[in-house]
CSV table of C-alpha atoms and ligand atoms in Angstrom, one decimal:
chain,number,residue,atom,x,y,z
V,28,UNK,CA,293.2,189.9,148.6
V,29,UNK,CA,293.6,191.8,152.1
V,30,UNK,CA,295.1,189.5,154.8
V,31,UNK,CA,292.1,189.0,156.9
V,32,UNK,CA,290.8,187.6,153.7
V,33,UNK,CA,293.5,185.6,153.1
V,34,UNK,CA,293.9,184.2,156.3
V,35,UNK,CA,289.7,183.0,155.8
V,36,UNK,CA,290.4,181.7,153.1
V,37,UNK,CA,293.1,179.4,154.1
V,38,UNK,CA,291.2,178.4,156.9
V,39,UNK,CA,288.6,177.2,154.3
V,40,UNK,CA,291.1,175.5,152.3
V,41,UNK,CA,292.3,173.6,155.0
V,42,UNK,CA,289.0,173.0,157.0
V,43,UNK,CA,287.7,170.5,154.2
V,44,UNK,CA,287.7,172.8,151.2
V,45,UNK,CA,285.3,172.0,149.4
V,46,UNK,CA,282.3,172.4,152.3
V,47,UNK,CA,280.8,175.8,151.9
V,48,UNK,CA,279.8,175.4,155.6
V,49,UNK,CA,283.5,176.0,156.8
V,50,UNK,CA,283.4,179.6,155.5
V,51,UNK,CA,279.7,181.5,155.9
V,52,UNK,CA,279.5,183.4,152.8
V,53,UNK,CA,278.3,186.3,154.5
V,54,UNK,CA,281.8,186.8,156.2
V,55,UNK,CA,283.0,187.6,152.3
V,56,UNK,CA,283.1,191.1,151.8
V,57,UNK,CA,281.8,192.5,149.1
V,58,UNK,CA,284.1,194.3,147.9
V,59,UNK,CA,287.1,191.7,148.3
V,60,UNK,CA,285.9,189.2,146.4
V,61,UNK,CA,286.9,188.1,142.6
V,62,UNK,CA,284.0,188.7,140.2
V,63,UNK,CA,284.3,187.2,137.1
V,64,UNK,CA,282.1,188.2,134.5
V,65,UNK,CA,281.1,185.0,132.0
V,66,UNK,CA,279.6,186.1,128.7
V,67,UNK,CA,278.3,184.1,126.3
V,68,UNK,CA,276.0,184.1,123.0
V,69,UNK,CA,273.9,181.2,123.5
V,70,UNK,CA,270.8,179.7,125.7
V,71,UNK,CA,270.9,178.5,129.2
V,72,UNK,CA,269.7,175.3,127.9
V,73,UNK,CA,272.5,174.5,126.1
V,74,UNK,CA,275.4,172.2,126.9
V,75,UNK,CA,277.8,175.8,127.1
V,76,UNK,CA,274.9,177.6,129.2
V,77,UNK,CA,274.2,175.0,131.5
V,78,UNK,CA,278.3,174.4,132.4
V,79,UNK,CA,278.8,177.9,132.8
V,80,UNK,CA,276.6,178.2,135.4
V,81,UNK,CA,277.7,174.7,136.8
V,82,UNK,CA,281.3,176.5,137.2
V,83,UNK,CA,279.6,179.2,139.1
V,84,UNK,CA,277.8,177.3,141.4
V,85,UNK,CA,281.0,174.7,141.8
V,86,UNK,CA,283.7,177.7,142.5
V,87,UNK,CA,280.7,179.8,145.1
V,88,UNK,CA,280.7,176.7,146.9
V,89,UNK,CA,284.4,175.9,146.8
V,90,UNK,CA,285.9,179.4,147.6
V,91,UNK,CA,283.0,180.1,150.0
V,92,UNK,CA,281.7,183.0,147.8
V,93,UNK,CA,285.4,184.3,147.7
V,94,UNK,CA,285.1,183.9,143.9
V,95,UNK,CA,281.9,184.7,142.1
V,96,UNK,CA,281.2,184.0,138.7
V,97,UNK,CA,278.5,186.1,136.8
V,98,UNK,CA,277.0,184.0,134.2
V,99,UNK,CA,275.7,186.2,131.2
V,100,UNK,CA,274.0,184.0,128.3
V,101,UNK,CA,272.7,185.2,125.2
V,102,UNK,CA,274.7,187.9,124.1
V,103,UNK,CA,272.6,189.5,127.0
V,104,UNK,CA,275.9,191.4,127.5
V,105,UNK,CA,278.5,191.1,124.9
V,106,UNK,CA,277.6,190.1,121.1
V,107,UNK,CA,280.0,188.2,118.0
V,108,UNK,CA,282.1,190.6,117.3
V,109,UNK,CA,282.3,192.2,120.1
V,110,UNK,CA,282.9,189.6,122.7
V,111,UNK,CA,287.0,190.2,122.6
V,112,UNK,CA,286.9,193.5,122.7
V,113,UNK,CA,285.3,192.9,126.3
V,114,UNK,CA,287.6,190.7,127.2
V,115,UNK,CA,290.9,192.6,126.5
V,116,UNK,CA,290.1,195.6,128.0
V,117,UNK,CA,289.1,194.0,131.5
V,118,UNK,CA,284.7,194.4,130.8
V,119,UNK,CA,284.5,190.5,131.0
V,120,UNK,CA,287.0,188.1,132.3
V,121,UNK,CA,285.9,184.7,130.6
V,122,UNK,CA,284.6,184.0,127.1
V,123,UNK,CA,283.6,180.3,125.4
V,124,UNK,CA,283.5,181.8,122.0
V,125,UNK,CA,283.2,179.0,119.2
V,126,UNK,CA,286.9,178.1,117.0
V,127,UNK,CA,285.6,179.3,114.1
V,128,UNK,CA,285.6,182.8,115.8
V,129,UNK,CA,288.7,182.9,116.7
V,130,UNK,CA,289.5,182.7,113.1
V,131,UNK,CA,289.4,186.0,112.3
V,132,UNK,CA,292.7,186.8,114.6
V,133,UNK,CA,294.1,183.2,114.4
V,134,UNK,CA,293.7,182.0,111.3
V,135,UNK,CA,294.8,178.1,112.6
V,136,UNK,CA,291.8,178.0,114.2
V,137,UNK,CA,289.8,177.2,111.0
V,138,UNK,CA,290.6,173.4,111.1
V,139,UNK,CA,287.6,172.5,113.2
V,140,UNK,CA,285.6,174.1,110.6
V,141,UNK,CA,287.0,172.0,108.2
V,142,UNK,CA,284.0,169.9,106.2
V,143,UNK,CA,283.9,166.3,107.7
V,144,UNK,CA,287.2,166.8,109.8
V,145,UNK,CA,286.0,164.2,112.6
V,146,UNK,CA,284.5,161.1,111.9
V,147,UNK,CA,282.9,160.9,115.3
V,148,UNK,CA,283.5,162.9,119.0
V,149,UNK,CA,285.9,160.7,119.9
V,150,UNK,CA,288.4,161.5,117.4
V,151,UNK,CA,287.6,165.5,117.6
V,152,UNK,CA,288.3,165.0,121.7
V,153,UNK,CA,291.8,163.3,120.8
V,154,UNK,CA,292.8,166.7,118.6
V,155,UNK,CA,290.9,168.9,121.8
V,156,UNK,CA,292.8,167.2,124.7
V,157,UNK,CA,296.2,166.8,122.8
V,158,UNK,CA,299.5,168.7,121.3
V,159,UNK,CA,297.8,170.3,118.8
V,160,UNK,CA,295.2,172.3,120.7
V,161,UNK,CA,298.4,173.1,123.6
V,162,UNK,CA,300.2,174.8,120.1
V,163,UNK,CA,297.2,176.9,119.4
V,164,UNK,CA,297.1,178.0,123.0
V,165,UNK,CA,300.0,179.4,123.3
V,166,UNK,CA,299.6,181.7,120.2
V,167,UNK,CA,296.4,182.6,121.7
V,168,UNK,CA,298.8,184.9,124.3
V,169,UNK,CA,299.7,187.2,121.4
V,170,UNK,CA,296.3,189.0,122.1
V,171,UNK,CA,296.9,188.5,126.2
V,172,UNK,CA,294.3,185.6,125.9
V,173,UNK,CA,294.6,182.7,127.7
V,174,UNK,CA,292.9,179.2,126.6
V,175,UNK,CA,291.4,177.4,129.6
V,176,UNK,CA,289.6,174.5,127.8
V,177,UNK,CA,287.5,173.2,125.3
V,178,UNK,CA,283.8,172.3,125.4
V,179,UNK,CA,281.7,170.8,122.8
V,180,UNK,CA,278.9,171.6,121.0
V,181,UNK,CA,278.7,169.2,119.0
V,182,UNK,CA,277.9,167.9,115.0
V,183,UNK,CA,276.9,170.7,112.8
V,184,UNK,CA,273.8,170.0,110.4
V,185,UNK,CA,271.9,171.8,107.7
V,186,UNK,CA,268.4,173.9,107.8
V,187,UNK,CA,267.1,175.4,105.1
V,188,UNK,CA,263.5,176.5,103.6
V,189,UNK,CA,263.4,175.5,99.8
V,190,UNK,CA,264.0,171.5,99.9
V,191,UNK,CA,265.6,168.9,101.5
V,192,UNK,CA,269.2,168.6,101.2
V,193,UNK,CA,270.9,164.9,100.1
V,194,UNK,CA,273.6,166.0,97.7
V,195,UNK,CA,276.1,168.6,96.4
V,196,UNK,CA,273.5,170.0,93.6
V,197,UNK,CA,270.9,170.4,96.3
V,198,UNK,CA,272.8,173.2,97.7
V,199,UNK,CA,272.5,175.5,94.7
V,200,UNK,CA,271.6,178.6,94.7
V,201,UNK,CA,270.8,178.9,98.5
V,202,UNK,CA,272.1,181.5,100.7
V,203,UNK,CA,273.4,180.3,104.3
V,204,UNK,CA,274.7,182.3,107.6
V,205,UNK,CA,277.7,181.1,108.8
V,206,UNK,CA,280.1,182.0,111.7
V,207,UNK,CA,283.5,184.6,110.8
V,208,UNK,CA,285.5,181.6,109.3
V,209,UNK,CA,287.1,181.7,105.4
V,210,UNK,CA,286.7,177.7,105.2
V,211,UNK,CA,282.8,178.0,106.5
V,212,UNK,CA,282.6,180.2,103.0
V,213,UNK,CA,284.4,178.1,101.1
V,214,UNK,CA,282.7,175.0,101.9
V,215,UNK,CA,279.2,176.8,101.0
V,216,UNK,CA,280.7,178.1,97.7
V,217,UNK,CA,282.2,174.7,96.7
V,218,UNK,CA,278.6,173.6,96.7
V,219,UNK,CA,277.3,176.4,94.5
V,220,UNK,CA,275.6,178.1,97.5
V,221,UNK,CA,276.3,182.0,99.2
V,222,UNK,CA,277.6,182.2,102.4
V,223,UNK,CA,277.0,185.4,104.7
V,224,UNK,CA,279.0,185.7,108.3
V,225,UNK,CA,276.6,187.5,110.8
V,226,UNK,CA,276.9,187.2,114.7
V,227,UNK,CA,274.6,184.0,116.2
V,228,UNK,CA,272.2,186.7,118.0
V,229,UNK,CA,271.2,188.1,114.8
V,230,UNK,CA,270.6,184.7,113.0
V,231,UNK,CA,266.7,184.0,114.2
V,232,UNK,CA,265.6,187.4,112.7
V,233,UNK,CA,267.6,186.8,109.3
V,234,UNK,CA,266.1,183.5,108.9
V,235,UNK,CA,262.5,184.9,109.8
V,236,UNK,CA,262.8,187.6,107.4
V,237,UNK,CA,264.5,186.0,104.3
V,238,UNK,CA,267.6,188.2,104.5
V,239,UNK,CA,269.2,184.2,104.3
V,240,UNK,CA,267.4,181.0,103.6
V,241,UNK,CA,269.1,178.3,105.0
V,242,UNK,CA,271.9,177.9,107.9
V,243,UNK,CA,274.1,175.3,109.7
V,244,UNK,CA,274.2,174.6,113.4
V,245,UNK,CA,273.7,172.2,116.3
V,246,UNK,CA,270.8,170.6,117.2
V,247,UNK,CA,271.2,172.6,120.8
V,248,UNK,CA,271.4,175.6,118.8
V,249,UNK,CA,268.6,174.7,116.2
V,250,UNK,CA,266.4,174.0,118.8
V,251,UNK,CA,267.1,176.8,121.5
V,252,UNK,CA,267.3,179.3,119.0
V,253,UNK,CA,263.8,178.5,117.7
V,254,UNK,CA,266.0,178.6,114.2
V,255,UNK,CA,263.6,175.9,113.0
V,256,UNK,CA,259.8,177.8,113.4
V,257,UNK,CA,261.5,179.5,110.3
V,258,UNK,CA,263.3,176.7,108.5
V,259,UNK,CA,261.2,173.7,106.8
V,260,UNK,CA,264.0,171.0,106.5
V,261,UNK,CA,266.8,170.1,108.8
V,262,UNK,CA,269.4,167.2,107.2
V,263,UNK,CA,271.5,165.3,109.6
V,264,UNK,CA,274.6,165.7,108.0
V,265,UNK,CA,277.2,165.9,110.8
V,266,UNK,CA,279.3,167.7,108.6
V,267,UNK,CA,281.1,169.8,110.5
V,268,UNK,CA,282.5,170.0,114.0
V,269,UNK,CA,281.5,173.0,116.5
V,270,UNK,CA,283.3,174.0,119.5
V,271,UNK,CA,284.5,176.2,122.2
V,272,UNK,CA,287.3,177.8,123.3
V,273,UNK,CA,287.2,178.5,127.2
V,274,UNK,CA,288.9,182.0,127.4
V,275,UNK,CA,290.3,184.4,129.8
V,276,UNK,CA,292.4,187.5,129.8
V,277,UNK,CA,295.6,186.3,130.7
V,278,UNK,CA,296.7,189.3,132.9
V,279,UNK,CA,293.8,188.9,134.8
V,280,UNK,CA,294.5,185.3,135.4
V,281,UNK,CA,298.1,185.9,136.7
V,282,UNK,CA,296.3,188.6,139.6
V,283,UNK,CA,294.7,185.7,140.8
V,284,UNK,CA,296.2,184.3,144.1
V,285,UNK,CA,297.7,181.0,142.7
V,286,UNK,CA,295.8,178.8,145.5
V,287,UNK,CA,292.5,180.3,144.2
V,288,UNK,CA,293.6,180.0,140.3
V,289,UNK,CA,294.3,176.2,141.2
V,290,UNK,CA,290.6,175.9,142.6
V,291,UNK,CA,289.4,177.8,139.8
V,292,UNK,CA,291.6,175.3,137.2
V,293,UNK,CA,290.9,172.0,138.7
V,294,UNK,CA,286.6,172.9,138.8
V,295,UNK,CA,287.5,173.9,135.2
V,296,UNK,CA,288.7,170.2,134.5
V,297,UNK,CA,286.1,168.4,136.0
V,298,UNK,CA,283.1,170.7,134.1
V,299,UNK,CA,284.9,170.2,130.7
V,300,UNK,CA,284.0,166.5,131.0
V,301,UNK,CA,280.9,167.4,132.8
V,302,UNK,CA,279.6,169.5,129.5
V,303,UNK,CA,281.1,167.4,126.9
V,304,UNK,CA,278.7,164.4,128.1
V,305,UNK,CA,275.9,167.0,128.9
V,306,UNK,CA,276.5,168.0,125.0
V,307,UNK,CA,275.9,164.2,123.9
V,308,UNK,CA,273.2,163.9,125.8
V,309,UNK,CA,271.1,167.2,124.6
V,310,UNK,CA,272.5,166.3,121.0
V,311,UNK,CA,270.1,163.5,121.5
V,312,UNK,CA,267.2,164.7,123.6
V,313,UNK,CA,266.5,167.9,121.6
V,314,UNK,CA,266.7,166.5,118.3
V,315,UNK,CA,263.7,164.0,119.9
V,316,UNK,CA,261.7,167.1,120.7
V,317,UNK,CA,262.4,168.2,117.4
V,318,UNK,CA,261.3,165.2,115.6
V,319,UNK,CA,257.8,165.1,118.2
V,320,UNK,CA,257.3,169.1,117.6
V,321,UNK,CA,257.3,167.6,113.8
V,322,UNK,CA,257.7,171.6,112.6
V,323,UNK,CA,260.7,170.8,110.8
V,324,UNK,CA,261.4,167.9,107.7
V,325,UNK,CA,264.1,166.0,108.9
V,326,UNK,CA,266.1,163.9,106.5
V,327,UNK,CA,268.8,161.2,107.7
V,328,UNK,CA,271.5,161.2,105.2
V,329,UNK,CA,272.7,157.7,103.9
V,330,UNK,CA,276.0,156.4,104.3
V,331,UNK,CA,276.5,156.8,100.5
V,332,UNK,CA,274.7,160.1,100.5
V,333,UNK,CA,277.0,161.5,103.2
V,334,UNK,CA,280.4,160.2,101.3
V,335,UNK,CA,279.3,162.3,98.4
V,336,UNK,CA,278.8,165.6,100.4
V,337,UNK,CA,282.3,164.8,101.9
V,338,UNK,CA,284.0,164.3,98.5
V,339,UNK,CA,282.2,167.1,97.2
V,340,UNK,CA,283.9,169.5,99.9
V,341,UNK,CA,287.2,167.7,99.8
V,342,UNK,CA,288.4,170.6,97.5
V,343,UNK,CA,287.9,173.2,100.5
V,344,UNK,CA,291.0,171.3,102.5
V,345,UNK,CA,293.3,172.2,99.1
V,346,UNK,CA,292.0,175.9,99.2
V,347,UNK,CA,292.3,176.7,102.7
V,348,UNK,CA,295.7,174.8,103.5
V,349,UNK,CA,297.6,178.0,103.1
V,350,UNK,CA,295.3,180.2,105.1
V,351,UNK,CA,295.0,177.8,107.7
V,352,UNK,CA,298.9,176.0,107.5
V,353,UNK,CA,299.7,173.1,105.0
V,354,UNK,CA,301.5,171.0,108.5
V,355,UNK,CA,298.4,171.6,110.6
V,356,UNK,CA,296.0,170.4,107.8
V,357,UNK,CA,298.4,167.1,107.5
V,358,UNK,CA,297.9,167.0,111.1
V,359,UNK,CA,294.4,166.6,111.2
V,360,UNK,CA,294.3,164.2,108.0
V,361,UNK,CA,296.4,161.9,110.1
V,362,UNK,CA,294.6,162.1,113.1
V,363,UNK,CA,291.6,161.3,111.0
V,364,UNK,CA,293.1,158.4,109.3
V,365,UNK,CA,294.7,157.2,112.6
V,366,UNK,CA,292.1,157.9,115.4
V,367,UNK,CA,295.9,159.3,117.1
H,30,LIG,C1,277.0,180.2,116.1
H,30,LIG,O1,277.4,181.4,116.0
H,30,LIG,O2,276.3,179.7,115.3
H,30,LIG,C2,277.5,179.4,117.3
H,30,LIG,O3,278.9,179.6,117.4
H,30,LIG,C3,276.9,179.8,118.6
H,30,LIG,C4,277.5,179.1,119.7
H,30,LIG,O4,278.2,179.7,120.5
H,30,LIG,O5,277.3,177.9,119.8
């Protein structure tokens, strides 16, 4: 930052901060201010789209257009798989990939993927917000990330185009996309069913041309995605948690002047509970339009049904303790247990 900027900019801070009218934004040059590039897979009109761009609006107004965040959604820029890449070398500066991503470099990472982990948000916010999650950042610096927070998607469910799904057997024989994660796998061949990882933007077009037949996701995603004009049932299982991981490149981070970064930090905080409402309410509202569209079969699993599926995929937690780290796996059976 050169010092006339500087000097603006502390002017702004102390003038009422927040007010973009203290700082005109024309009076930010160009060429001086922080652009950070935010890339991301899925729609605007998802709880992940819509608080990206909610950060960029929050921190233009806050910094006075000092800071400017570039909000690329679906995979416009940067695809699964290739997302990191970006990231480490300096092409991006922020990423919300999903946990399960992760996976592939941190292994840990895999016990939000874990089949019926969290009996309801509440509990899945306790692991998000606490210890744990702090742990998992800190390895995250081993590839010069840094974690910055963690948004919700939501409750995963199943779509599929040969029958409606109750129980274990119902799974057999089907072929499902999932996201980079071993325990996603394992969890689809426990119930007799393939599994195929393959990045989200390529999912629609799979679906559509039978390369897979059935898949799991979010309502936001079902529905955004137009996954269900090629899908005939949809079961509300809630089976599995799905995530985000609000990334940066750590060495990019520590160039920020630490006044800005503390802007940039505390608008962070008050988005992550911003989107994580945002994703209960869409949750809701889109699987309404769902349900009036009436394109897809949707079946409400019982509370007997659901047990079933969850004892069925019990196994998975045995199979994937080493990969993912018998004491974090205990970890999240107590928290389960306990609520924490
Ligand atoms: C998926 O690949 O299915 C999801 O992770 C997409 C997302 O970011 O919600």
């Amino acid at each position: 930052m050169t010092k006339k900027l500087i000097v603006l900019f502390l002017v702004f801070l102390l003038l009422g901060g927040c007010s973009p009218r203290v700082i005109d934004e024309q009076q930010v040059d160009k060429n001086e201010k922080i652009v950070i590039k935010f890339s991301h897979v899925v729609s605007e009109n998802t709880p992940k789209g819509l608080a990206a761009i909610r950060f960029a609006d929050l921190v233009r107004a806050r910094t006075g257009g000092y800071v400017e965040v570039q909000v690329f959604p679906d995979s416009m820029l940067y695809k699964d798989g290739e997302e990191f890449e970006a990231l480490k070398s300096g092409a991006v500066q922020m990423l919300a990939p999903a946990t399960s991503k992760l996976s592939t470099m941190f292994p840990e990472w895999q016990l939000f993927d874990l089949p019926f982990a969290f009996p309801d948000m509440t509990t899945a916010h306790t692991l998000m917000d606490g210890p744990l999650v702090q742990e998992l950042f800190t390895d995250l610096q081993e590839q010069k990330f840094l974690g910055l927070a963690m948004w919700d998607s939501g409750f995963k469910q199943f779509t599929n185009n040969t029958r409606p799904l109750r129980k274990a057997e119902d799974f057999q024989g089907l072929h499902f996309r999932v996201m980079t994660s071993q325990v996603l796998k394992a969890q689809f061949s426990e119930l007799g069913a393939q599994a195929s990882a393959m990045p989200f933007n390529d999912v629609y077009q799979a679906l559509k041309n039978g390369t897979v037949d059935a898949e799991e996701n979010t309502i936001s995603n079902i529905y955004t995605q137009n996954f269900y004009h090629s899908q005939k049932y949809l079961t509300l299982s809630n089976h599995g948690y799905l995530g985000y991981v609000v990334l940066t490149n750590a060495d990019f981070w520590k160039s920020i002047p630490p006044e800005v970064a503390k802007i940039l930090e505390d608008t962070l905080r008050e988005v992550t509970i911003w989107e994580r409402e945002r994703a209960g309410e869409m949750d809701q509202k889109q699987l309404v339009a769902l349900e009036r569209e009436g394109k897809i079969e949707i079946t409400h699993l019982s509370q007997m049904e659901r047990l079933q599926l969850q004892k069925a995929l019990n196994p998975v937690y045995e199979l994937l303790s080493k990969e993912i780290g018998p004491d974090l796996v205990n970890r999240v059976k107590k928290i389960q247990e306990k609520g924490e």
